CSV table of C-alpha atoms and ligand atoms in Angstrom, one decimal:
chain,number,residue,atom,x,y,z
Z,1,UNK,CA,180.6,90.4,310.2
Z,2,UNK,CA,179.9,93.9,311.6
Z,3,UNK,CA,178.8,94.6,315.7
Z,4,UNK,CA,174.8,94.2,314.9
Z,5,UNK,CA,175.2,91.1,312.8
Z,6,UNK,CA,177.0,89.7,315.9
Z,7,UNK,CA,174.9,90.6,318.1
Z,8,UNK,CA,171.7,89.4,316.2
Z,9,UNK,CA,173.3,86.0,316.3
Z,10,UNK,CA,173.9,86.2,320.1
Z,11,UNK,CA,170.0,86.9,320.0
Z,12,UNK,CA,169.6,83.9,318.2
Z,13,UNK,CA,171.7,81.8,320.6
Z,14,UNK,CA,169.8,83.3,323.6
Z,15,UNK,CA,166.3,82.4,321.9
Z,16,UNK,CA,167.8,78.9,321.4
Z,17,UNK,CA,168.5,78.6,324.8
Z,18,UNK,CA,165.4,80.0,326.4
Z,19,UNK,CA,163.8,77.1,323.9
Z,20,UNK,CA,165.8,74.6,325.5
Z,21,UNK,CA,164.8,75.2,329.0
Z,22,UNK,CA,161.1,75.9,328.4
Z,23,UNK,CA,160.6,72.7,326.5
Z,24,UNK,CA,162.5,70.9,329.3
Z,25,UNK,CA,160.0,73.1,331.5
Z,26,UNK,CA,157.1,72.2,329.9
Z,27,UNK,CA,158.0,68.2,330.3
Z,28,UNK,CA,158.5,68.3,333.4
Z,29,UNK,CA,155.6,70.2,334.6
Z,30,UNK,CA,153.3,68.7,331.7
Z,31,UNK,CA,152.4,72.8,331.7
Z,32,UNK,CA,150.7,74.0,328.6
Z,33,UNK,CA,150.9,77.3,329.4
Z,34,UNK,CA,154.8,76.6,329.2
Z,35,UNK,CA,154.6,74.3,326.1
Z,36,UNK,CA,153.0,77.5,324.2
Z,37,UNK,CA,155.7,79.5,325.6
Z,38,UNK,CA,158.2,77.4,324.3
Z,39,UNK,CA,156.3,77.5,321.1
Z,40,UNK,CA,156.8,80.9,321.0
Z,41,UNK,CA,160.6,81.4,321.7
Z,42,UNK,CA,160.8,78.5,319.1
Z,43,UNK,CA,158.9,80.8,316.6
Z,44,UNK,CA,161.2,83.4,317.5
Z,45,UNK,CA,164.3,81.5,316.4
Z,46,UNK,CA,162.6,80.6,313.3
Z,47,UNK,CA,162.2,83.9,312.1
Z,48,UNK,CA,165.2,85.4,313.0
Z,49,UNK,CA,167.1,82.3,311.2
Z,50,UNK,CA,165.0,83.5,308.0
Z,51,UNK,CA,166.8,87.1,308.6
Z,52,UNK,CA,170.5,85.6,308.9
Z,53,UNK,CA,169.8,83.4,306.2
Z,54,UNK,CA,168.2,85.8,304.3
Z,55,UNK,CA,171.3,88.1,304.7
Z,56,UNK,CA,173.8,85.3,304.1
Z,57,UNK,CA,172.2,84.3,300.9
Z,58,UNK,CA,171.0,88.2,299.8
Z,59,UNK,CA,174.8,89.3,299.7
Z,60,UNK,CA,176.0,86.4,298.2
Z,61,UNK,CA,174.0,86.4,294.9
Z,62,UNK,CA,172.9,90.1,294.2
Z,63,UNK,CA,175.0,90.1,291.0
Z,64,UNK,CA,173.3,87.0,289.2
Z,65,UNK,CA,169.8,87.7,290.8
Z,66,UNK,CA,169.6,91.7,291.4
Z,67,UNK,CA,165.4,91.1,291.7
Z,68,UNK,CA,165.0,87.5,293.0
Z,69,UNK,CA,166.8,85.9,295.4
Z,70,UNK,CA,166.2,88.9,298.2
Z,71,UNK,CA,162.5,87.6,298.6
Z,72,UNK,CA,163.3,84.2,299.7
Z,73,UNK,CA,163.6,85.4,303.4
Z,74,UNK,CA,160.5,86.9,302.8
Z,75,UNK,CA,158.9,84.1,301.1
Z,76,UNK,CA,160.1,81.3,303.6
Z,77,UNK,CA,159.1,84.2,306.4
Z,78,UNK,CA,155.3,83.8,305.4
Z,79,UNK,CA,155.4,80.2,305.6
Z,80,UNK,CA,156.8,80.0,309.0
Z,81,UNK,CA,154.7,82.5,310.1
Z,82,UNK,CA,151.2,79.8,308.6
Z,83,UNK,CA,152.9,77.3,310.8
Z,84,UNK,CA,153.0,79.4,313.7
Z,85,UNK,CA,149.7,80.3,313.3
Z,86,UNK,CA,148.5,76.1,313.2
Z,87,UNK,CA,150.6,75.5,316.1
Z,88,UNK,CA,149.0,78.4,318.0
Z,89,UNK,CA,145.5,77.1,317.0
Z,90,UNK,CA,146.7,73.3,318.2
Z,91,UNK,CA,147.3,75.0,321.4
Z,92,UNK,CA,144.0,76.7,321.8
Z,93,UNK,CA,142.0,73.5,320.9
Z,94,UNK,CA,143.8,72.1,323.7
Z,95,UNK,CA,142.8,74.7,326.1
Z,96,UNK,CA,139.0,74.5,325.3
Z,97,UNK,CA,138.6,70.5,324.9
Z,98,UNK,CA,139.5,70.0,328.7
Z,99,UNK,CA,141.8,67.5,327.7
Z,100,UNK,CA,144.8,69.6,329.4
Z,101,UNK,CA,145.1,68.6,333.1
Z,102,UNK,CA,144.3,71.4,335.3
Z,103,UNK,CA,147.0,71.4,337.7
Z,104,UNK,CA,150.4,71.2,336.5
Z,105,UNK,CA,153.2,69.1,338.6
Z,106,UNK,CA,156.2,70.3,340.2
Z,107,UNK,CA,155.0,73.5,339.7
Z,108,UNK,CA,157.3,75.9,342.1
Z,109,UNK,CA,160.7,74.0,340.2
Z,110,UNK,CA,159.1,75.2,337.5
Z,111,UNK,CA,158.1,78.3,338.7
Z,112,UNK,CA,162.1,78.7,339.3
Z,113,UNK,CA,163.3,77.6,335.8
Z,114,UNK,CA,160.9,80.5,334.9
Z,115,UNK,CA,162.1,82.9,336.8
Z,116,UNK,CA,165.2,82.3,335.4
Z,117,UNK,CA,164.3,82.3,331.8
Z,118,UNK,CA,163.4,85.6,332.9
Z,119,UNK,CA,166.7,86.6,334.3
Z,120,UNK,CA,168.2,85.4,331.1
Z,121,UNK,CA,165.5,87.6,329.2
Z,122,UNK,CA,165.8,90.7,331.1
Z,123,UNK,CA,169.8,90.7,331.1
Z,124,UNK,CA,170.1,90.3,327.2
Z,125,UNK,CA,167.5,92.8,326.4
Z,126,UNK,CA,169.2,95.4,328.8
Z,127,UNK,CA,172.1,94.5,326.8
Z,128,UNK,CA,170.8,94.2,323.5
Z,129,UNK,CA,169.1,97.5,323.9
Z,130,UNK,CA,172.3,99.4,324.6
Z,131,UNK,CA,173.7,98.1,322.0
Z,132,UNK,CA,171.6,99.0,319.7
Z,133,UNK,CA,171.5,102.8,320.5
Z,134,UNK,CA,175.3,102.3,320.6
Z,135,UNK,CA,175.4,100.9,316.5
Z,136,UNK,CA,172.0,102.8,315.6
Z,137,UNK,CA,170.4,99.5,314.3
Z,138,UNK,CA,166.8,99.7,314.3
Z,139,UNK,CA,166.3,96.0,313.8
Z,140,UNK,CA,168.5,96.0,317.1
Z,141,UNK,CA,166.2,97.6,318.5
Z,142,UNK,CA,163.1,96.1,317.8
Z,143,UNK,CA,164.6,92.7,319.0
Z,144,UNK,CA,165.2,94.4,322.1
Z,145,UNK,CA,162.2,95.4,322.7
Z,146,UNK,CA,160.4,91.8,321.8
Z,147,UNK,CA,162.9,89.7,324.1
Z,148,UNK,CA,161.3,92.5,326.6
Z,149,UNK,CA,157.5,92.3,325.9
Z,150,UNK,CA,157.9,88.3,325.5
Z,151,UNK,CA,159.3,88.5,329.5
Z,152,UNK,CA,155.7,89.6,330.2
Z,153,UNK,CA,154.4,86.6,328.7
Z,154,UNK,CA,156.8,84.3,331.2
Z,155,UNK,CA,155.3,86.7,334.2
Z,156,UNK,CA,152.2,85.5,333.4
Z,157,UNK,CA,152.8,81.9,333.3
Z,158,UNK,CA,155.4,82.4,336.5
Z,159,UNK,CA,152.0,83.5,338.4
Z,160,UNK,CA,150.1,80.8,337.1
Z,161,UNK,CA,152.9,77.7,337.9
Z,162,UNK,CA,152.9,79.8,341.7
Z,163,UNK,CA,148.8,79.5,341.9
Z,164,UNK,CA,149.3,76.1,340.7
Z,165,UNK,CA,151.3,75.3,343.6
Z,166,UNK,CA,148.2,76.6,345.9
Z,167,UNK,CA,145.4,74.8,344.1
Z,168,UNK,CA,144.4,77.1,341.9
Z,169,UNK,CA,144.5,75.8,338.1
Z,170,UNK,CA,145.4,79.2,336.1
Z,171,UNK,CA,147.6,76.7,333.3
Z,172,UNK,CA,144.9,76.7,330.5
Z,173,UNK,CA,144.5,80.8,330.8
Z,174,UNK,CA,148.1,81.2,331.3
Z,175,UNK,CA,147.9,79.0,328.2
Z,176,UNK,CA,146.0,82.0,326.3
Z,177,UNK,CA,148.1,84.5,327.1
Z,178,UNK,CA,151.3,83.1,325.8
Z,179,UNK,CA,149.1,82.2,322.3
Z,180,UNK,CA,148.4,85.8,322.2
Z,181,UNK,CA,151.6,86.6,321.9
Z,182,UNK,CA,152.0,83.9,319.6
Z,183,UNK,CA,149.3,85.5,317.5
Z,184,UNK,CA,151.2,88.5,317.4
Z,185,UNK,CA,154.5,87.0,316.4
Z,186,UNK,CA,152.9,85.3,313.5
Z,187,UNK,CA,150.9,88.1,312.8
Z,188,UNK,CA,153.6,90.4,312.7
Z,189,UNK,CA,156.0,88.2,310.6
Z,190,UNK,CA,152.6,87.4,308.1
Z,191,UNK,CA,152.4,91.4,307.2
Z,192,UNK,CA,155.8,91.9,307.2
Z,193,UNK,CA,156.4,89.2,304.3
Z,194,UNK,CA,153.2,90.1,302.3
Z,195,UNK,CA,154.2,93.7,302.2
Z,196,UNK,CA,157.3,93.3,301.2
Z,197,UNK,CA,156.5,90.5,298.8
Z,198,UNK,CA,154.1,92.8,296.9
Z,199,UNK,CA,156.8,95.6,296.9
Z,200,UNK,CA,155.1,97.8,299.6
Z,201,UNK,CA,157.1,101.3,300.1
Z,202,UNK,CA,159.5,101.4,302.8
Z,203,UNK,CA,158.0,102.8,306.2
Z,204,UNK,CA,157.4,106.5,306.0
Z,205,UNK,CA,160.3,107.6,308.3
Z,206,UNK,CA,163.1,105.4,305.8
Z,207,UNK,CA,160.7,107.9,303.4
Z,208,UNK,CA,161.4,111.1,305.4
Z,209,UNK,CA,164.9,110.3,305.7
Z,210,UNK,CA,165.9,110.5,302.6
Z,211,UNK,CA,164.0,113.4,301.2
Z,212,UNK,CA,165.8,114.9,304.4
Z,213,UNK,CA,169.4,114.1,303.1
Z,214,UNK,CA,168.5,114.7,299.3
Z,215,UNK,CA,167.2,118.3,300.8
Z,216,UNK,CA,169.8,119.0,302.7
Z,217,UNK,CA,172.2,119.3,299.6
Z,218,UNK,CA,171.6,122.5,297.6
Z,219,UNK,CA,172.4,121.3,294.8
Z,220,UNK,CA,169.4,119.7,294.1
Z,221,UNK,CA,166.7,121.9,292.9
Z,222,UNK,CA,163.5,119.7,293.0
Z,223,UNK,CA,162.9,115.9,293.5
Z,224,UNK,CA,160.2,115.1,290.8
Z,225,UNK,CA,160.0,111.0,292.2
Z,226,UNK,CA,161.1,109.6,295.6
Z,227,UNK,CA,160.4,105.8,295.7
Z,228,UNK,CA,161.9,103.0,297.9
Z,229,UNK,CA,161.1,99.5,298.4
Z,230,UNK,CA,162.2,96.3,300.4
Z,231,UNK,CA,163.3,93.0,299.7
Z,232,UNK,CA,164.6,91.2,301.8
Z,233,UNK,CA,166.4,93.0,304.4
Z,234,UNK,CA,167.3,95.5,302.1
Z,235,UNK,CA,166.4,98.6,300.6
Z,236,UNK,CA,166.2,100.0,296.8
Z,237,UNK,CA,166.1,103.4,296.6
Z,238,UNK,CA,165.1,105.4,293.4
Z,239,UNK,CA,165.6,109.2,293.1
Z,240,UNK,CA,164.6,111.8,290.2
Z,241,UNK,CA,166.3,115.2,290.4
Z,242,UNK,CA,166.5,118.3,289.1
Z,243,UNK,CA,170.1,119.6,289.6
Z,244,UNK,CA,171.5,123.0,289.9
Z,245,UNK,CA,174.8,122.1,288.1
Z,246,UNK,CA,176.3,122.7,284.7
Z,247,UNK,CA,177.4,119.2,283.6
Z,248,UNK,CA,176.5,115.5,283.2
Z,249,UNK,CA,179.8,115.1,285.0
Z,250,UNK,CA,179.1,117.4,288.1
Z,251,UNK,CA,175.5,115.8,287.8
Z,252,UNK,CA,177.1,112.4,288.5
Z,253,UNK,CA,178.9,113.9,291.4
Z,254,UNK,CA,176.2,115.0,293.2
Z,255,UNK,CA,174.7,111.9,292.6
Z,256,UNK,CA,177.0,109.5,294.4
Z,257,UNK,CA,177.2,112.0,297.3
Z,258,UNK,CA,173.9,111.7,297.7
Z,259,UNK,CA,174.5,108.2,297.9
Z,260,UNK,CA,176.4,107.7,300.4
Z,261,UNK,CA,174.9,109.8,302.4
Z,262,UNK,CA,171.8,108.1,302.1
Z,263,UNK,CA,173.9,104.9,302.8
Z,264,UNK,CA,175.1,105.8,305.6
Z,265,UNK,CA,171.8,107.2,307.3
Z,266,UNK,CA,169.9,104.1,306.3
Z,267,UNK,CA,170.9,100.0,307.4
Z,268,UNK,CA,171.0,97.7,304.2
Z,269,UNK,CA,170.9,100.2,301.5
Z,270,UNK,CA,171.8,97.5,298.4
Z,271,UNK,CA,171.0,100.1,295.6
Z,272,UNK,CA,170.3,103.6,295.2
Z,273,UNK,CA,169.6,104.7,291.7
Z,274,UNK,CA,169.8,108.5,290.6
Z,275,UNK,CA,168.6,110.2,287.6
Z,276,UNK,CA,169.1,113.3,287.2
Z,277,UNK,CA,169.3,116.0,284.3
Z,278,UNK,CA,170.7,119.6,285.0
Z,279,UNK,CA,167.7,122.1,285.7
Z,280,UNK,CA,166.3,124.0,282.9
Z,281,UNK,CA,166.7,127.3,283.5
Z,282,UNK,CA,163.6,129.2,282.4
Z,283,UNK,CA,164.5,132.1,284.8
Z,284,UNK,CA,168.0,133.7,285.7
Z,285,UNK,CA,167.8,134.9,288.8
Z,286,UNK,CA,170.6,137.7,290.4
Z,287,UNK,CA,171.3,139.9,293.2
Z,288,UNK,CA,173.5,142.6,293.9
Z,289,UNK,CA,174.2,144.0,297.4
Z,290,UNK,CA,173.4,147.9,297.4
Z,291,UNK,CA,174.7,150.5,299.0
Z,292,UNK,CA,171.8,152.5,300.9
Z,293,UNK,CA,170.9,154.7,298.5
Z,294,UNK,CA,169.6,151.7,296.9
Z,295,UNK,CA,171.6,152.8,293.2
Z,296,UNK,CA,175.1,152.0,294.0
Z,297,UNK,CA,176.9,148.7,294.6
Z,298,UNK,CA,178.1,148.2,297.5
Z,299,UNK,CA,181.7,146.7,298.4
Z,300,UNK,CA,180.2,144.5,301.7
Z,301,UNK,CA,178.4,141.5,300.7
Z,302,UNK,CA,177.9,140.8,304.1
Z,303,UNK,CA,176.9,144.6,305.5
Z,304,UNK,CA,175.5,145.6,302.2
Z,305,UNK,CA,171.8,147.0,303.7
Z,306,UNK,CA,170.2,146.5,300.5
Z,307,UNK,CA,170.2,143.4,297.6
Z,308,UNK,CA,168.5,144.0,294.5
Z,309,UNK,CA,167.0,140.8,293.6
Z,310,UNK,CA,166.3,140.9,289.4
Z,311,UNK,CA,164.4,138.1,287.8
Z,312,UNK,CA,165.3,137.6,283.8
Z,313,UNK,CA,164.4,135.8,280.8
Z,314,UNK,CA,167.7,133.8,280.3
Z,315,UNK,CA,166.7,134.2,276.1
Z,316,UNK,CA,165.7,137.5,275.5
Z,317,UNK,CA,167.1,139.4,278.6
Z,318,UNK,CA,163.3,141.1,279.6
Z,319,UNK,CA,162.9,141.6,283.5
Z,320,UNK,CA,160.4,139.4,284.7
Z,321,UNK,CA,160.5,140.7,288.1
Z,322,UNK,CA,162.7,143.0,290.2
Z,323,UNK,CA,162.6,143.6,294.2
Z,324,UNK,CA,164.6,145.4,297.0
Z,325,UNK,CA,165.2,143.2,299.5
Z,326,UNK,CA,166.2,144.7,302.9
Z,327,UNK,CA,169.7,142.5,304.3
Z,328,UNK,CA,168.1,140.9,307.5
Z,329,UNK,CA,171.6,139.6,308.5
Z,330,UNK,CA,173.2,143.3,308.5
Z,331,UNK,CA,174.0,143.9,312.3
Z,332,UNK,CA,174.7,140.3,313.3
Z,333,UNK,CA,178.1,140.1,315.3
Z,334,UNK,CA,179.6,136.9,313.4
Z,335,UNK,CA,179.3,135.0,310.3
Z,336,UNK,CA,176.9,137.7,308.5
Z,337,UNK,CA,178.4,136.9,305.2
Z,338,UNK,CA,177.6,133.0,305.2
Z,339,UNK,CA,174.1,133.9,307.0
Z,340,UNK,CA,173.8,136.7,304.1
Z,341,UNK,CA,174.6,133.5,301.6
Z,342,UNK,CA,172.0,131.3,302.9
Z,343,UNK,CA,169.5,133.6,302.9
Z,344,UNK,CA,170.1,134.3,299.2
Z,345,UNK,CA,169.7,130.8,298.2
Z,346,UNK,CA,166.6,130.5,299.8
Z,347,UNK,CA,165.7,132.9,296.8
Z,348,UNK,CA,166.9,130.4,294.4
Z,349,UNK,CA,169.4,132.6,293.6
Z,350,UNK,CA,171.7,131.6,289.9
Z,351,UNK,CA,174.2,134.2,290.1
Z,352,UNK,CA,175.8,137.2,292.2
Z,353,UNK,CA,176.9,140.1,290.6
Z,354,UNK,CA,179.4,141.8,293.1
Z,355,UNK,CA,182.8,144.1,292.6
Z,356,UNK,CA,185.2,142.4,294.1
Z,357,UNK,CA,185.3,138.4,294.0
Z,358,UNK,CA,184.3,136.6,296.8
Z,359,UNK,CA,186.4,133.3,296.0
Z,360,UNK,CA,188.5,131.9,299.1
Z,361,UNK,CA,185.7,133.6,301.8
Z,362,UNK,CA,182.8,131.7,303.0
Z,363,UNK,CA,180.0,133.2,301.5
Z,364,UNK,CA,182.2,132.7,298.1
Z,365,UNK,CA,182.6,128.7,299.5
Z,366,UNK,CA,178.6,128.6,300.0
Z,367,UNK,CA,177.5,130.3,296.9
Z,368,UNK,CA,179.9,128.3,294.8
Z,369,UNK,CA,179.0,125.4,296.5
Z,370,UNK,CA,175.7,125.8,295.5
Z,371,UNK,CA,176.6,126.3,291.4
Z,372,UNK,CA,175.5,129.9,291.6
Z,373,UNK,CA,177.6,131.5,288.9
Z,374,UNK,CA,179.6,134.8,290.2
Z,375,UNK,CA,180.0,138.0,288.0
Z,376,UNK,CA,182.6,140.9,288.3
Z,377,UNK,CA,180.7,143.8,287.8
Z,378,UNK,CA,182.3,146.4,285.6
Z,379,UNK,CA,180.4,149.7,286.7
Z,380,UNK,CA,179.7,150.8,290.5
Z,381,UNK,CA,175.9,151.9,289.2
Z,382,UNK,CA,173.1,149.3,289.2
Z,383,UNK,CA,171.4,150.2,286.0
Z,384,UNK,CA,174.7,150.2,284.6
Z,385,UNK,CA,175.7,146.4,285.3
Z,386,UNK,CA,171.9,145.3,284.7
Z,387,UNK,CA,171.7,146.7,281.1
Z,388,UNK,CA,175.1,144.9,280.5
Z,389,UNK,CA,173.6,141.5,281.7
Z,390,UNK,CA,170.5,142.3,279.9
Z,391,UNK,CA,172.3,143.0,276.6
Z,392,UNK,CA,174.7,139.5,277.4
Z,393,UNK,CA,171.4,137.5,277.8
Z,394,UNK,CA,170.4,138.8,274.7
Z,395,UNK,CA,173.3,138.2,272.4
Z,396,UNK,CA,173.5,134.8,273.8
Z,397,UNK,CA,176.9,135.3,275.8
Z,398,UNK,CA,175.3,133.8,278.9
F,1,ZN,ZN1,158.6,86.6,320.8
C-alpha cells in the first residue's frame, strides 16, 4: 500500500466517524438539518469505498479482464450516486410538508457535537492537504478540498442549532443547505461515472501532460494520435509517433522511455500503448558551421559565425533549399556549443557535417542523442563536401 492509498483510507475512517456522531446528533436533537448532514458524510463514505474497492478489485484482475472489470467502480458509482439523489429528495419533501418540527431539542449540546465535527473536519483536511502536495496525488487533493467545503455545510447548521436555542427555527433551511451539498455530491459522482462509463477522454490537463513529456523527447518527430481514457481509477493511454531513429529496436527504446515517463508524471497509469514507425525521410536535412567568409568550414562548432543549412532530396541528391543561417549563440560566455546544438534541431536537422568529430563533447551528446547522423568532412571548401553528399545521395550510399 503506497502513502496516498493510506491516507485515502484514513479519509475513509474520518468520514466514518463524522457519520457516527452526526447520526447520534441528529437523534438526539431530532435535527433534520443534521440528519441531511449525516446523509451526506454517509454518501461520502459510500463513494470513496467504490474507489478502494474499485482499486482493490481493478489490480487484482487486469490480466483476465484488461476491458471489464475497471468499470465496476464506475458502474456501482452511478448507482449510489441515484440513491443519494432519492435520499436527498426524501429530505426535501420533509422540509416543505411541515411535518419536521420547527425547533430542534437540546440544541446548544448539539451545537457542541458540531462544533466538533468541525474540529475533526478542519484538522484532517489541513492534514490531508499537506499530504497531498507532499505525494502529488490529485485525488488527495480533491478530498481535501471536499472534507473543507463540506465544514461549510456544518457552519451552517452550527448557526441554525445556536438560533434554535434562541427561538428562532432555521432547522428546515439549514435542512436545504446541507441537501445542496448533497446535490452536488451526487451530482458530481453521477457525471463522473457516466463519462467514464462511455469512455470520455481524460481531463485536458492529463491531455497536456503527456503531449508535454512525449514533446520533450527529441526523438519524436510528430505525434499523428494522442488518445487517453479512464476506467476505473485508471488511465489508458494510446500514442502514435513518428520517430527520428533508425531501427525497430531503437523505436521500441524510445517507446518505453516514454513510458515511464508518462508513468511517473501521471497517478494510475495501467497501460500505455506506443506505435511507432521510424520517420520517412522525404528530406535530408544538413548544416555545416562556416567560417566568415561564408565558403570555408570552420573548426568551432560552437563559435562558427555562420551554418549553412542545405535541404536535399534523400533519392536523387537535388537541393531543395539552401540558407545562411547567422550563429545566434556565437558570443555567449558558457555552453555555446550545446545552445548552438539545440538551436540546430529546432531546424529539424538529420545530419552535421563537421571536420573534426564531435563525439565525447556535449553538443556531440545532444546531436547524437537526437539520431542526427554525423559526417567527417573530407575537404575544408563547402561546395566541395556538398557535391560529395550530393553525388552519395545519388548513388544510394546514404
Ligand atoms: Zn461531502
Amino acid at each position: 500500500m503506497d502513502l496516498s492509498e493510506k491516507i485515502a483510507l484514513q479519509s475513509l475512517a474520518v468520514n466514518g466517524a463524522l457519520v457516527t456522531i452526526k447520526v447520534g446528533l441528529a437523534l438526539f436533537s431530532g435535527s433534520l438539518a443534521l440528519r441531511a448532514d449525516a446523509l451526506h458524510s454517509a454518501t461520502d463514505v459510500l463513494s470513496a469505498l467504490v474507489v478502494w474497492i474499485g482499486i482493490r478489485i481493478a489490480g487484482r484482475s487486469n490480466r483476465n479482464f484488461p476491458y471489464g472489470l475497471y468499470k465496476v467502480e464506475n458502474l456501482v458509482a452511478l448507482g449510489s450516486s441515484l440513491l443519494i439523489a432519492l435520499a436527498g429528495y426524501e429530505i426535501v419533501r420533509e422540509v416543505f410538508s411541515g411535518s419536521a418540527q420547527a425547533l430542534v431539542e437540546n440544541s446548544v449540546a448539539a451545537a457542541v457535537g458540531v462544533a466538533l465535527t468541525i474540529a475533526i473536519a478542519w484538522v484532517f483536511s489541513r492534514y490531508e492537504l499537506k499530504m497531498a502536495r507532499q505525494t502529488g496525488s490529485p485525488s488527495l487533493l480533491a478530498d481535501a478540498r471536499h472534507i473543507w467545503s463540506d465544514m461549510l455545510s456544518s457552519l451552517v447548521i452550527m448557526a441554525a442549532l445556536l438560533g434554535s436555542a434562541f427561538g428562532i427555527g432555521l432547522d428546515r433551511y439549514a435542512a436545504l443547505v446541507a441537501v445542496f451539498f448533497i446535490g452536488r455530491a451526487a451530482l458530481g459522482i453521477f457525471l463522473d461515472s457516466v463519462r467514464v462509463l462511455l469512455d470520455a477522454s481524460l481531463d485536458p490537463a492529463g491531455i497536456e501532460a503527456i503531449r508535454e513529456v512525449v514533446n520533450a523527447d527529441p526523438r519524436v518527430a510528430r505525434i499523428n494520435e494522442l488518445r487517453a481514457r479512464n476506467a476505473g481509477r485508471y488511465k489508458f493511454v494510446e500514442l502514435d509517433l513518428a520517430l527520428r531513429v533508425e531501427s525497430l529496436e531503437k523505436g521500441h527504446q524510445v517507446a518505453e522511455e516514454l513510458k515511464q515517463q508518462i508513468r511517473s508524471r501521471l497517478e494510475h497509469v495501467d497501460h500505455v500503448q506506443v506505435h511507432s514507425a521510424p520517420q520517412r525521410k522525404e528530406t535530408l536535412i544538413l548544416a555545416m558551421p562556416l567560417a566568415a567568409d561564408r565558403s570555408t568550414l570552420s573548426r568551432h562548432f560552437g563559435e562558427a559565425p555562420w551554418f549553412r543549412l542545405v535541404t536535399l532530396d534523400p533519392q536523387t541528391g537535388e537541393i531543395r533549399a539552401d540558407h545562411f543561417l547567422r550563429n545566434p549563440h556565437e558570443h555567449l560566455e558558457k555552453a555555446k556549443g550545446i545552445k548552438v546544438a539545440g538551436w540546430l534541431l529546432e531546424q529539424e536537422l538529420d545530419m552535421i557535417v563537421v571536420l573534426q568529430d564531435l563525439g565525447g563533447k556535449g553538443p556531440g551528446f545532444v546531436l547524437g542523442n537526437a539520431e542526427v547522423a554525423t559526417r567527417l568532412a573530407e575537404a575544408e571548401e563547402a561546395e566541395v563536401v556538398l557535391a560529395e553528399i550530393r553525388q552519395d545521395c545519388l548513388e544510394g550510399r546514404l
